[in-house]
Amino acid sequence: MLALDGDEVHVWRVVVGSAYTRRDVLWSFLAGDERQKADDFLFDGDRERFVVSRGVLRALLGCYLRRHPGSLGFGYNAYGKPHLAGDFGIRFSTSHSHGLILLAFARDRDVGVDIERVRADLGLEEIAASWFSPREIATLHSLRNGLREEAFFACWTRREAFAKAEGKGLAMLLDTRGNPLEPTKWTSQELAPDPGYVAALAVEGNGFRLSCWQYRTGFCCDELVRRGPPSPGG
């Protein structure tokens, strides 16, 4: 079974199409409101991504905590960031882009992760002019096409990761747009999840050990299923 020490940060890479082959098991882990949300998606791809993201999140948390995934509850802060209900000490963050999901876990320290597929069809210069600092914009302009797109998304994911770690999401992005990031209490780490993608991790404090994992389809699931669902009393 998994173990997450206080000085460790784990990042998991999940391929949606592969993990969805265990859809029935992942679905069995979801709470009623999560199943309703999945059913409400108009497009199959969005539904599959949500089931995998929340189902694998529950599976991995269940492994870390030695609990059935269906017994876990979630709360949300004022900005919509989810957290585990109860005093378990594990913090987490999730992100997805075009068939890939990243999940980050830490113990007793906040963490944020963001992933994006590199693409050039979004009006990147206009977005950068609205959101990035003058120094970040100058760096982008100094690069040739091809490198510029990757640098843009590297900067964007870094900002997103810090915003998620802070727990403020878009509100923090709005507060810091046009200004350089000065995350004195945070450590930033670039990630390389797959060719054509960039990602960033933000972790509270420093001195942690980072481990990156590839989620194997069904990992944790079979043992958790054998353990059985939670009893009606919890």
mmCIF file of N, CA and C in Angstrom, residues 10 47 53 55 84 106 123 143-144 156 163 180 183 186 189:
data_model
loop_
_atom_site.group_PDB
_atom_site.id
_atom_site.type_symbol
_atom_site.label_atom_id
_atom_site.label_comp_id
_atom_site.label_asym_id
_atom_site.label_seq_id
_atom_site.Cartn_x
_atom_site.Cartn_y
_atom_site.Cartn_z
ATOM 1 N N HIS A 10 3.828 13.687 -3.735
ATOM 2 C CA HIS A 10 3.614 12.732 -4.816
ATOM 3 C C HIS A 10 2.790 13.380 -5.920
ATOM 4 N N ARG A 47 -17.606 13.782 -19.339
ATOM 5 C CA ARG A 47 -18.090 12.838 -18.325
ATOM 6 C C ARG A 47 -16.998 11.830 -17.968
ATOM 7 N N SER A 53 -11.078 11.397 -13.030
ATOM 8 C CA SER A 53 -10.401 12.314 -12.116
ATOM 9 C C SER A 53 -10.860 12.108 -10.679
ATOM 10 N N GLY A 55 -12.725 9.530 -9.477
ATOM 11 C CA GLY A 55 -12.601 8.140 -9.060
ATOM 12 C C GLY A 55 -11.182 7.763 -8.682
ATOM 13 N N LEU A 84 -10.331 17.294 1.941
ATOM 14 C CA LEU A 84 -10.901 16.149 2.638
ATOM 15 C C LEU A 84 -11.651 16.596 3.887
ATOM 16 N N ALA A 106 0.213 15.930 -0.736
ATOM 17 C CA ALA A 106 1.206 16.265 0.282
ATOM 18 C C ALA A 106 0.546 16.109 1.648
ATOM 19 N N GLY A 123 -4.509 33.037 -29.106
ATOM 20 C CA GLY A 123 -4.177 34.444 -28.953
ATOM 21 C C GLY A 123 -3.281 34.677 -27.756
ATOM 22 N N LEU A 143 11.766 35.105 -27.617
ATOM 23 C CA LEU A 143 11.837 33.731 -28.107
ATOM 24 C C LEU A 143 11.215 33.619 -29.488
ATOM 25 N N ARG A 144 11.718 32.679 -30.255
ATOM 26 C CA ARG A 144 11.126 32.421 -31.571
ATOM 27 C C ARG A 144 9.874 31.575 -31.411
ATOM 28 N N TRP A 156 2.058 30.250 -17.530
ATOM 29 C CA TRP A 156 0.652 30.166 -17.135
ATOM 30 C C TRP A 156 0.426 29.062 -16.096
ATOM 31 N N ALA A 163 -1.927 29.625 -7.605
ATOM 32 C CA ALA A 163 -3.296 30.011 -7.264
ATOM 33 C C ALA A 163 -4.052 28.844 -6.638
ATOM 34 N N PRO A 180 4.609 40.506 -11.226
ATOM 35 C CA PRO A 180 5.421 39.300 -11.035
ATOM 36 C C PRO A 180 4.959 38.540 -9.804
ATOM 37 N N PRO A 183 6.111 34.488 -4.550
ATOM 38 C CA PRO A 183 5.600 33.478 -3.599
ATOM 39 C C PRO A 183 6.642 33.110 -2.554
ATOM 40 N N TRP A 186 6.384 29.655 -0.932
ATOM 41 C CA TRP A 186 6.132 28.531 -1.826
ATOM 42 C C TRP A 186 7.380 28.123 -2.586
ATOM 43 N N GLN A 189 8.024 24.017 -8.995
ATOM 44 C CA GLN A 189 8.723 22.932 -9.683
ATOM 45 C C GLN A 189 8.066 22.708 -11.038
#
